[in-house]
């Protein structure tokens, strides 16, 4: 893959990764509730899920979705229900002091972050768009998929750290129960609002 094409692909992936969506809302809420380090596993799970989904798209599953629109509908419904469940869990999270000696309830495990990608339409569109737009035909196909995979890992790492750090900073500001509740409800509503983007 030529450098100019790789840089164009990075630009596309960066816009898709850094803009608000289910992953970023989840990372922000986790960073605020559990701190940066305790939320890293969630970010790793999201990144692994994105890589698995990219490979699925690159090697055939994406074609099935395009052939059978009903699969896309099932994906949208499942993704919407899962996001609404996440929104409820975030919005009703109990107040915890980050500096307390007693560790708060464990953050979402990394496998749930990975699972979210399989029903996250924004992530599917990111993978489908990257493969459709930036993969190369013929013998160069596999090497171009590797380049897309590397690019996706890079942008997901950087954007994940940014959103996770943003949440962790907010978590240090949230000292009162009232501020904590307002933040979690707001993050829950923003996560729920992502459902509207799915059906746009």
JSON list of C-alpha atoms in Angstrom, two decimals:
[
{"chain": "A", "resi": 1, "resn": "UNK", "atom": "CA", "xyz": [0.00, 0.00, 0.00]},
{"chain": "A", "resi": 2, "resn": "UNK", "atom": "CA", "xyz": [1.40, 3.38, -1.01]},
{"chain": "A", "resi": 3, "resn": "UNK", "atom": "CA", "xyz": [2.05, 5.95, 1.71]},
{"chain": "A", "resi": 4, "resn": "UNK", "atom": "CA", "xyz": [-0.50, 8.41, 0.31]},
{"chain": "A", "resi": 5, "resn": "UNK", "atom": "CA", "xyz": [-3.22, 5.74, 0.33]},
{"chain": "A", "resi": 6, "resn": "UNK", "atom": "CA", "xyz": [-2.23, 4.66, 3.84]},
{"chain": "A", "resi": 7, "resn": "UNK", "atom": "CA", "xyz": [-2.42, 8.26, 5.10]},
{"chain": "A", "resi": 8, "resn": "UNK", "atom": "CA", "xyz": [-5.83, 8.72, 3.46]},
{"chain": "A", "resi": 9, "resn": "UNK", "atom": "CA", "xyz": [-7.00, 5.52, 5.15]},
{"chain": "A", "resi": 10, "resn": "UNK", "atom": "CA", "xyz": [-5.69, 6.77, 8.51]},
{"chain": "A", "resi": 11, "resn": "UNK", "atom": "CA", "xyz": [-7.67, 9.98, 8.03]},
{"chain": "A", "resi": 12, "resn": "UNK", "atom": "CA", "xyz": [-10.86, 8.03, 7.36]},
{"chain": "A", "resi": 13, "resn": "UNK", "atom": "CA", "xyz": [-10.30, 5.69, 10.30]},
{"chain": "A", "resi": 14, "resn": "UNK", "atom": "CA", "xyz": [-9.37, 8.57, 12.63]},
{"chain": "A", "resi": 15, "resn": "UNK", "atom": "CA", "xyz": [-12.60, 10.45, 11.95]},
{"chain": "A", "resi": 16, "resn": "UNK", "atom": "CA", "xyz": [-14.58, 7.27, 12.50]},
{"chain": "A", "resi": 17, "resn": "UNK", "atom": "CA", "xyz": [-12.72, 6.39, 15.72]},
{"chain": "A", "resi": 18, "resn": "UNK", "atom": "CA", "xyz": [-12.55, 9.78, 17.46]},
{"chain": "A", "resi": 19, "resn": "UNK", "atom": "CA", "xyz": [-16.14, 10.92, 16.93]},
{"chain": "A", "resi": 20, "resn": "UNK", "atom": "CA", "xyz": [-18.69, 10.18, 19.68]},
{"chain": "A", "resi": 21, "resn": "UNK", "atom": "CA", "xyz": [-20.21, 6.75, 19.54]},
{"chain": "A", "resi": 22, "resn": "UNK", "atom": "CA", "xyz": [-20.95, 3.72, 21.73]},
{"chain": "A", "resi": 23, "resn": "UNK", "atom": "CA", "xyz": [-17.28, 2.84, 22.29]},
{"chain": "A", "resi": 24, "resn": "UNK", "atom": "CA", "xyz": [-16.24, 6.35, 23.25]},
{"chain": "A", "resi": 25, "resn": "UNK", "atom": "CA", "xyz": [-19.22, 6.94, 25.54]},
{"chain": "A", "resi": 26, "resn": "UNK", "atom": "CA", "xyz": [-18.49, 3.63, 27.26]},
{"chain": "A", "resi": 27, "resn": "UNK", "atom": "CA", "xyz": [-14.79, 4.46, 27.69]},
{"chain": "A", "resi": 28, "resn": "UNK", "atom": "CA", "xyz": [-15.56, 7.91, 29.05]},
{"chain": "A", "resi": 29, "resn": "UNK", "atom": "CA", "xyz": [-18.06, 6.55, 31.56]},
{"chain": "A", "resi": 30, "resn": "UNK", "atom": "CA", "xyz": [-15.69, 3.76, 32.61]},
{"chain": "A", "resi": 31, "resn": "UNK", "atom": "CA", "xyz": [-12.77, 6.16, 33.00]},
{"chain": "A", "resi": 32, "resn": "UNK", "atom": "CA", "xyz": [-14.88, 8.43, 35.20]},
{"chain": "A", "resi": 33, "resn": "UNK", "atom": "CA", "xyz": [-16.25, 5.61, 37.33]},
{"chain": "A", "resi": 34, "resn": "UNK", "atom": "CA", "xyz": [-13.19, 3.37, 37.69]},
{"chain": "A", "resi": 35, "resn": "UNK", "atom": "CA", "xyz": [-10.17, 5.43, 36.66]},
{"chain": "A", "resi": 36, "resn": "UNK", "atom": "CA", "xyz": [-7.80, 5.18, 33.70]},
{"chain": "A", "resi": 37, "resn": "UNK", "atom": "CA", "xyz": [-5.80, 2.07, 34.61]},
{"chain": "A", "resi": 38, "resn": "UNK", "atom": "CA", "xyz": [-8.75, -0.07, 35.70]},
{"chain": "A", "resi": 39, "resn": "UNK", "atom": "CA", "xyz": [-10.49, 0.70, 32.39]},
{"chain": "A", "resi": 40, "resn": "UNK", "atom": "CA", "xyz": [-7.60, -0.27, 30.12]},
{"chain": "A", "resi": 41, "resn": "UNK", "atom": "CA", "xyz": [-8.87, -3.85, 29.78]},
{"chain": "A", "resi": 42, "resn": "UNK", "atom": "CA", "xyz": [-12.14, -2.51, 28.40]},
{"chain": "A", "resi": 43, "resn": "UNK", "atom": "CA", "xyz": [-10.23, -0.48, 25.80]},
{"chain": "A", "resi": 44, "resn": "UNK", "atom": "CA", "xyz": [-8.15, -3.55, 24.88]},
{"chain": "A", "resi": 45, "resn": "UNK", "atom": "CA", "xyz": [-11.34, -5.59, 24.49]},
{"chain": "A", "resi": 46, "resn": "UNK", "atom": "CA", "xyz": [-12.81, -2.95, 22.18]},
{"chain": "A", "resi": 47, "resn": "UNK", "atom": "CA", "xyz": [-9.63, -2.97, 20.10]},
{"chain": "A", "resi": 48, "resn": "UNK", "atom": "CA", "xyz": [-9.59, -6.77, 19.85]},
{"chain": "A", "resi": 49, "resn": "UNK", "atom": "CA", "xyz": [-13.28, -6.78, 18.89]},
{"chain": "A", "resi": 50, "resn": "UNK", "atom": "CA", "xyz": [-12.61, -4.24, 16.15]},
{"chain": "A", "resi": 51, "resn": "UNK", "atom": "CA", "xyz": [-9.77, -6.36, 14.75]},
{"chain": "A", "resi": 52, "resn": "UNK", "atom": "CA", "xyz": [-11.90, -9.51, 14.75]},
{"chain": "A", "resi": 53, "resn": "UNK", "atom": "CA", "xyz": [-14.71, -7.66, 13.02]},
{"chain": "A", "resi": 54, "resn": "UNK", "atom": "CA", "xyz": [-12.35, -6.19, 10.43]},
{"chain": "A", "resi": 55, "resn": "UNK", "atom": "CA", "xyz": [-11.07, -9.67, 9.55]},
{"chain": "A", "resi": 56, "resn": "UNK", "atom": "CA", "xyz": [-14.63, -10.98, 9.35]},
{"chain": "A", "resi": 57, "resn": "UNK", "atom": "CA", "xyz": [-15.53, -8.18, 6.95]},
{"chain": "A", "resi": 58, "resn": "UNK", "atom": "CA", "xyz": [-12.36, -8.60, 4.92]},
{"chain": "A", "resi": 59, "resn": "UNK", "atom": "CA", "xyz": [-12.86, -12.33, 4.49]},
{"chain": "A", "resi": 60, "resn": "UNK", "atom": "CA", "xyz": [-16.53, -12.66, 3.73]},
{"chain": "A", "resi": 61, "resn": "UNK", "atom": "CA", "xyz": [-19.03, -11.78, 6.47]},
{"chain": "A", "resi": 62, "resn": "UNK", "atom": "CA", "xyz": [-19.42, -8.26, 5.12]},
{"chain": "A", "resi": 63, "resn": "UNK", "atom": "CA", "xyz": [-20.52, -9.72, 1.80]},
{"chain": "A", "resi": 64, "resn": "UNK", "atom": "CA", "xyz": [-23.24, -11.74, 3.52]},
{"chain": "A", "resi": 65, "resn": "UNK", "atom": "CA", "xyz": [-24.62, -8.60, 5.18]},
{"chain": "A", "resi": 66, "resn": "UNK", "atom": "CA", "xyz": [-24.72, -6.84, 1.82]},
{"chain": "A", "resi": 67, "resn": "UNK", "atom": "CA", "xyz": [-26.42, -9.86, 0.18]},
{"chain": "A", "resi": 68, "resn": "UNK", "atom": "CA", "xyz": [-29.01, -10.31, 2.95]},
{"chain": "A", "resi": 69, "resn": "UNK", "atom": "CA", "xyz": [-30.32, -6.96, 4.23]},
{"chain": "A", "resi": 70, "resn": "UNK", "atom": "CA", "xyz": [-32.30, -8.80, 6.94]},
{"chain": "A", "resi": 71, "resn": "UNK", "atom": "CA", "xyz": [-28.98, -9.57, 8.67]},
{"chain": "A", "resi": 72, "resn": "UNK", "atom": "CA", "xyz": [-28.31, -5.84, 8.81]},
{"chain": "A", "resi": 73, "resn": "UNK", "atom": "CA", "xyz": [-31.73, -5.30, 10.39]},
{"chain": "A", "resi": 74, "resn": "UNK", "atom": "CA", "xyz": [-31.00, -7.96, 13.02]},
{"chain": "A", "resi": 75, "resn": "UNK", "atom": "CA", "xyz": [-27.66, -6.26, 13.69]},
{"chain": "A", "resi": 76, "resn": "UNK", "atom": "CA", "xyz": [-29.35, -2.89, 14.12]},
{"chain": "A", "resi": 77, "resn": "UNK", "atom": "CA", "xyz": [-32.03, -4.25, 16.47]},
{"chain": "A", "resi": 78, "resn": "UNK", "atom": "CA", "xyz": [-29.49, -6.19, 18.55]},
{"chain": "A", "resi": 79, "resn": "UNK", "atom": "CA", "xyz": [-27.15, -3.22, 18.67]},
{"chain": "A", "resi": 80, "resn": "UNK", "atom": "CA", "xyz": [-29.95, -0.89, 19.73]},
{"chain": "A", "resi": 81, "resn": "UNK", "atom": "CA", "xyz": [-31.09, -3.17, 22.54]},
{"chain": "A", "resi": 82, "resn": "UNK", "atom": "CA", "xyz": [-27.55, -3.67, 23.79]},
{"chain": "A", "resi": 83, "resn": "UNK", "atom": "CA", "xyz": [-26.84, 0.07, 23.74]},
{"chain": "A", "resi": 84, "resn": "UNK", "atom": "CA", "xyz": [-30.04, 0.79, 25.65]},
{"chain": "A", "resi": 85, "resn": "UNK", "atom": "CA", "xyz": [-29.02, -1.80, 28.25]},
{"chain": "A", "resi": 86, "resn": "UNK", "atom": "CA", "xyz": [-25.56, -0.18, 28.53]},
{"chain": "A", "resi": 87, "resn": "UNK", "atom": "CA", "xyz": [-27.17, 3.25, 28.82]},
{"chain": "A", "resi": 88, "resn": "UNK", "atom": "CA", "xyz": [-29.33, 2.01, 31.71]},
{"chain": "A", "resi": 89, "resn": "UNK", "atom": "CA", "xyz": [-26.32, 0.47, 33.49]},
{"chain": "A", "resi": 90, "resn": "UNK", "atom": "CA", "xyz": [-24.29, 3.67, 33.09]},
{"chain": "A", "resi": 91, "resn": "UNK", "atom": "CA", "xyz": [-27.14, 5.98, 34.08]},
{"chain": "A", "resi": 92, "resn": "UNK", "atom": "CA", "xyz": [-27.95, 4.01, 37.23]},
{"chain": "A", "resi": 93, "resn": "UNK", "atom": "CA", "xyz": [-24.35, 3.36, 38.36]},
{"chain": "A", "resi": 94, "resn": "UNK", "atom": "CA", "xyz": [-23.97, 3.81, 42.11]},
{"chain": "A", "resi": 95, "resn": "UNK", "atom": "CA", "xyz": [-21.94, 6.67, 43.54]},
{"chain": "A", "resi": 96, "resn": "UNK", "atom": "CA", "xyz": [-18.35, 5.68, 44.33]},
{"chain": "A", "resi": 97, "resn": "UNK", "atom": "CA", "xyz": [-15.38, 7.69, 45.59]},
{"chain": "A", "resi": 98, "resn": "UNK", "atom": "CA", "xyz": [-12.32, 6.98, 43.47]},
{"chain": "A", "resi": 99, "resn": "UNK", "atom": "CA", "xyz": [-9.96, 7.60, 46.38]},
{"chain": "A", "resi": 100, "resn": "UNK", "atom": "CA", "xyz": [-11.63, 5.15, 48.71]},
{"chain": "A", "resi": 101, "resn": "UNK", "atom": "CA", "xyz": [-9.65, 2.17, 50.02]},
{"chain": "A", "resi": 102, "resn": "UNK", "atom": "CA", "xyz": [-12.50, -0.14, 49.12]},
{"chain": "A", "resi": 103, "resn": "UNK", "atom": "CA", "xyz": [-12.36, -0.81, 45.39]},
{"chain": "A", "resi": 104, "resn": "UNK", "atom": "CA", "xyz": [-15.57, 0.02, 43.52]},
{"chain": "A", "resi": 105, "resn": "UNK", "atom": "CA", "xyz": [-17.49, -2.55, 41.55]},
{"chain": "A", "resi": 106, "resn": "UNK", "atom": "CA", "xyz": [-15.32, -3.95, 38.77]},
{"chain": "A", "resi": 107, "resn": "UNK", "atom": "CA", "xyz": [-15.43, -2.17, 35.39]},
{"chain": "A", "resi": 108, "resn": "UNK", "atom": "CA", "xyz": [-16.87, -3.92, 32.38]},
{"chain": "A", "resi": 109, "resn": "UNK", "atom": "CA", "xyz": [-14.60, -6.86, 31.42]},
{"chain": "A", "resi": 110, "resn": "UNK", "atom": "CA", "xyz": [-12.66, -6.72, 28.18]},
{"chain": "A", "resi": 111, "resn": "UNK", "atom": "CA", "xyz": [-14.70, -9.47, 26.52]},
{"chain": "A", "resi": 112, "resn": "UNK", "atom": "CA", "xyz": [-17.84, -7.35, 26.78]},
{"chain": "A", "resi": 113, "resn": "UNK", "atom": "CA", "xyz": [-16.00, -4.50, 25.08]},
{"chain": "A", "resi": 114, "resn": "UNK", "atom": "CA", "xyz": [-15.11, -6.91, 22.29]},
{"chain": "A", "resi": 115, "resn": "UNK", "atom": "CA", "xyz": [-18.64, -8.27, 22.08]},
{"chain": "A", "resi": 116, "resn": "UNK", "atom": "CA", "xyz": [-20.03, -4.76, 21.70]},
{"chain": "A", "resi": 117, "resn": "UNK", "atom": "CA", "xyz": [-18.21, -4.42, 18.36]},
{"chain": "A", "resi": 118, "resn": "UNK", "atom": "CA", "xyz": [-20.11, -7.29, 16.81]},
{"chain": "A", "resi": 119, "resn": "UNK", "atom": "CA", "xyz": [-23.41, -5.46, 17.34]},
{"chain": "A", "resi": 120, "resn": "UNK", "atom": "CA", "xyz": [-22.09, -1.92, 16.93]},
{"chain": "A", "resi": 121, "resn": "UNK", "atom": "CA", "xyz": [-23.28, -0.60, 13.54]},
{"chain": "A", "resi": 122, "resn": "UNK", "atom": "CA", "xyz": [-20.80, 2.30, 13.64]},
{"chain": "A", "resi": 123, "resn": "UNK", "atom": "CA", "xyz": [-17.95, -0.20, 13.99]},
{"chain": "A", "resi": 124, "resn": "UNK", "atom": "CA", "xyz": [-19.35, -2.34, 11.14]},
{"chain": "A", "resi": 125, "resn": "UNK", "atom": "CA", "xyz": [-19.59, 0.72, 8.91]},
{"chain": "A", "resi": 126, "resn": "UNK", "atom": "CA", "xyz": [-16.02, 1.67, 9.83]},
{"chain": "A", "resi": 127, "resn": "UNK", "atom": "CA", "xyz": [-14.74, -1.81, 8.90]},
{"chain": "A", "resi": 128, "resn": "UNK", "atom": "CA", "xyz": [-16.87, -2.08, 5.74]},
{"chain": "A", "resi": 129, "resn": "UNK", "atom": "CA", "xyz": [-15.86, 1.40, 4.62]},
{"chain": "A", "resi": 130, "resn": "UNK", "atom": "CA", "xyz": [-12.17, 0.75, 5.21]},
{"chain": "A", "resi": 131, "resn": "UNK", "atom": "CA", "xyz": [-12.13, -2.58, 3.37]},
{"chain": "A", "resi": 132, "resn": "UNK", "atom": "CA", "xyz": [-14.32, -1.33, 0.51]},
{"chain": "A", "resi": 133, "resn": "UNK", "atom": "CA", "xyz": [-12.38, 1.90, 0.03]},
{"chain": "A", "resi": 134, "resn": "UNK", "atom": "CA", "xyz": [-8.77, 1.05, 0.82]},
{"chain": "A", "resi": 135, "resn": "UNK", "atom": "CA", "xyz": [-8.18, -2.65, 0.13]},
{"chain": "A", "resi": 136, "resn": "UNK", "atom": "CA", "xyz": [-6.26, -3.48, -3.02]},
{"chain": "A", "resi": 137, "resn": "UNK", "atom": "CA", "xyz": [-7.26, -6.05, -5.61]},
{"chain": "A", "resi": 138, "resn": "UNK", "atom": "CA", "xyz": [-5.40, -9.20, -6.57]},
{"chain": "A", "resi": 139, "resn": "UNK", "atom": "CA", "xyz": [-2.25, -10.36, -4.82]},
{"chain": "A", "resi": 140, "resn": "UNK", "atom": "CA", "xyz": [-1.98, -7.12, -2.87]},
{"chain": "A", "resi": 141, "resn": "UNK", "atom": "CA", "xyz": [-5.33, -7.73, -1.12]},
{"chain": "A", "resi": 142, "resn": "UNK", "atom": "CA", "xyz": [-3.99, -9.53, 1.93]},
{"chain": "A", "resi": 143, "resn": "UNK", "atom": "CA", "xyz": [-1.16, -7.06, 2.50]},
{"chain": "A", "resi": 144, "resn": "UNK", "atom": "CA", "xyz": [-3.62, -4.18, 2.18]},
{"chain": "A", "resi": 145, "resn": "UNK", "atom": "CA", "xyz": [-5.89, -5.80, 4.80]},
{"chain": "A", "resi": 146, "resn": "UNK", "atom": "CA", "xyz": [-2.85, -6.03, 7.11]},
{"chain": "A", "resi": 147, "resn": "UNK", "atom": "CA", "xyz": [-2.20, -2.32, 6.53]},
{"chain": "A", "resi": 148, "resn": "UNK", "atom": "CA", "xyz": [-5.85, -1.51, 7.31]},
{"chain": "A", "resi": 149, "resn": "UNK", "atom": "CA", "xyz": [-5.63, -3.63, 10.46]},
{"chain": "A", "resi": 150, "resn": "UNK", "atom": "CA", "xyz": [-2.51, -1.77, 11.62]},
{"chain": "A", "resi": 151, "resn": "UNK", "atom": "CA", "xyz": [-4.12, 1.59, 10.85]},
{"chain": "A", "resi": 152, "resn": "UNK", "atom": "CA", "xyz": [-7.28, 0.66, 12.75]},
{"chain": "A", "resi": 153, "resn": "UNK", "atom": "CA", "xyz": [-5.27, -0.50, 15.77]},
{"chain": "A", "resi": 154, "resn": "UNK", "atom": "CA", "xyz": [-3.33, 2.79, 15.81]},
{"chain": "A", "resi": 155, "resn": "UNK", "atom": "CA", "xyz": [-6.36, 5.08, 15.63]},
{"chain": "A", "resi": 156, "resn": "UNK", "atom": "CA", "xyz": [-8.34, 2.99, 18.13]},
{"chain": "A", "resi": 157, "resn": "UNK", "atom": "CA", "xyz": [-5.45, 3.09, 20.58]},
{"chain": "A", "resi": 158, "resn": "UNK", "atom": "CA", "xyz": [-5.02, 6.86, 20.37]},
{"chain": "A", "resi": 159, "resn": "UNK", "atom": "CA", "xyz": [-8.72, 7.74, 20.39]},
{"chain": "A", "resi": 160, "resn": "UNK", "atom": "CA", "xyz": [-9.37, 5.20, 23.17]},
{"chain": "A", "resi": 161, "resn": "UNK", "atom": "CA", "xyz": [-6.68, 6.75, 25.37]},
{"chain": "A", "resi": 162, "resn": "UNK", "atom": "CA", "xyz": [-8.09, 10.23, 24.70]},
{"chain": "A", "resi": 163, "resn": "UNK", "atom": "CA", "xyz": [-11.68, 9.31, 25.64]},
{"chain": "A", "resi": 164, "resn": "UNK", "atom": "CA", "xyz": [-10.58, 7.16, 28.59]},
{"chain": "A", "resi": 165, "resn": "UNK", "atom": "CA", "xyz": [-8.35, 9.97, 29.85]},
{"chain": "A", "resi": 166, "resn": "UNK", "atom": "CA", "xyz": [-11.19, 12.45, 29.40]},
{"chain": "A", "resi": 167, "resn": "UNK", "atom": "CA", "xyz": [-13.41, 10.26, 31.55]},
{"chain": "A", "resi": 168, "resn": "UNK", "atom": "CA", "xyz": [-10.71, 9.78, 34.20]},
{"chain": "A", "resi": 169, "resn": "UNK", "atom": "CA", "xyz": [-10.20, 13.55, 34.51]},
{"chain": "A", "resi": 170, "resn": "UNK", "atom": "CA", "xyz": [-13.94, 14.05, 34.84]},
{"chain": "A", "resi": 171, "resn": "UNK", "atom": "CA", "xyz": [-13.99, 11.35, 37.52]},
{"chain": "A", "resi": 172, "resn": "UNK", "atom": "CA", "xyz": [-11.55, 13.34, 39.65]},
{"chain": "A", "resi": 173, "resn": "UNK", "atom": "CA", "xyz": [-13.78, 16.40, 39.37]},
{"chain": "A", "resi": 174, "resn": "UNK", "atom": "CA", "xyz": [-16.91, 14.52, 40.45]},
{"chain": "A", "resi": 175, "resn": "UNK", "atom": "CA", "xyz": [-16.60, 14.78, 44.23]},
{"chain": "A", "resi": 176, "resn": "UNK", "atom": "CA", "xyz": [-20.26, 15.01, 45.22]},
{"chain": "A", "resi": 177, "resn": "UNK", "atom": "CA", "xyz": [-22.99, 12.41, 44.87]},
{"chain": "A", "resi": 178, "resn": "UNK", "atom": "CA", "xyz": [-25.12, 14.91, 42.96]},
{"chain": "A", "resi": 179, "resn": "UNK", "atom": "CA", "xyz": [-22.39, 15.68, 40.38]},
{"chain": "A", "resi": 180, "resn": "UNK", "atom": "CA", "xyz": [-21.69, 11.96, 39.98]},
{"chain": "A", "resi": 181, "resn": "UNK", "atom": "CA", "xyz": [-25.35, 11.19, 39.38]},
{"chain": "A", "resi": 182, "resn": "UNK", "atom": "CA", "xyz": [-25.74, 14.02, 36.87]},
{"chain": "A", "resi": 183, "resn": "UNK", "atom": "CA", "xyz": [-22.68, 12.85, 34.95]},
{"chain": "A", "resi": 184, "resn": "UNK", "atom": "CA", "xyz": [-23.75, 9.20, 34.83]},
{"chain": "A", "resi": 185, "resn": "UNK", "atom": "CA", "xyz": [-27.28, 10.09, 33.76]},
{"chain": "A", "resi": 186, "resn": "UNK", "atom": "CA", "xyz": [-25.86, 12.39, 31.04]},
{"chain": "A", "resi": 187, "resn": "UNK", "atom": "CA", "xyz": [-23.50, 9.67, 29.81]},
{"chain": "A", "resi": 188, "resn": "UNK", "atom": "CA", "xyz": [-26.35, 7.15, 29.86]},
{"chain": "A", "resi": 189, "resn": "UNK", "atom": "CA", "xyz": [-28.51, 9.48, 27.79]},
{"chain": "A", "resi": 190, "resn": "UNK", "atom": "CA", "xyz": [-25.68, 10.08, 25.31]},
{"chain": "A", "resi": 191, "resn": "UNK", "atom": "CA", "xyz": [-25.17, 6.32, 24.99]},
{"chain": "A", "resi": 192, "resn": "UNK", "atom": "CA", "xyz": [-28.89, 5.86, 24.43]},
{"chain": "A", "resi": 193, "resn": "UNK", "atom": "CA", "xyz": [-28.79, 8.67, 21.85]},
{"chain": "A", "resi": 194, "resn": "UNK", "atom": "CA", "xyz": [-26.33, 6.58, 19.83]},
{"chain": "A", "resi": 195, "resn": "UNK", "atom": "CA", "xyz": [-29.33, 4.36, 19.04]},
{"chain": "A", "resi": 196, "resn": "UNK", "atom": "CA", "xyz": [-30.76, 7.26, 17.03]},
{"chain": "A", "resi": 197, "resn": "UNK", "atom": "CA", "xyz": [-27.59, 7.31, 14.92]},
{"chain": "A", "resi": 198, "resn": "UNK", "atom": "CA", "xyz": [-28.06, 3.61, 14.18]},
{"chain": "A", "resi": 199, "resn": "UNK", "atom": "CA", "xyz": [-31.51, 4.24, 12.70]},
{"chain": "A", "resi": 200, "resn": "UNK", "atom": "CA", "xyz": [-30.62, 7.51, 10.94]}
]
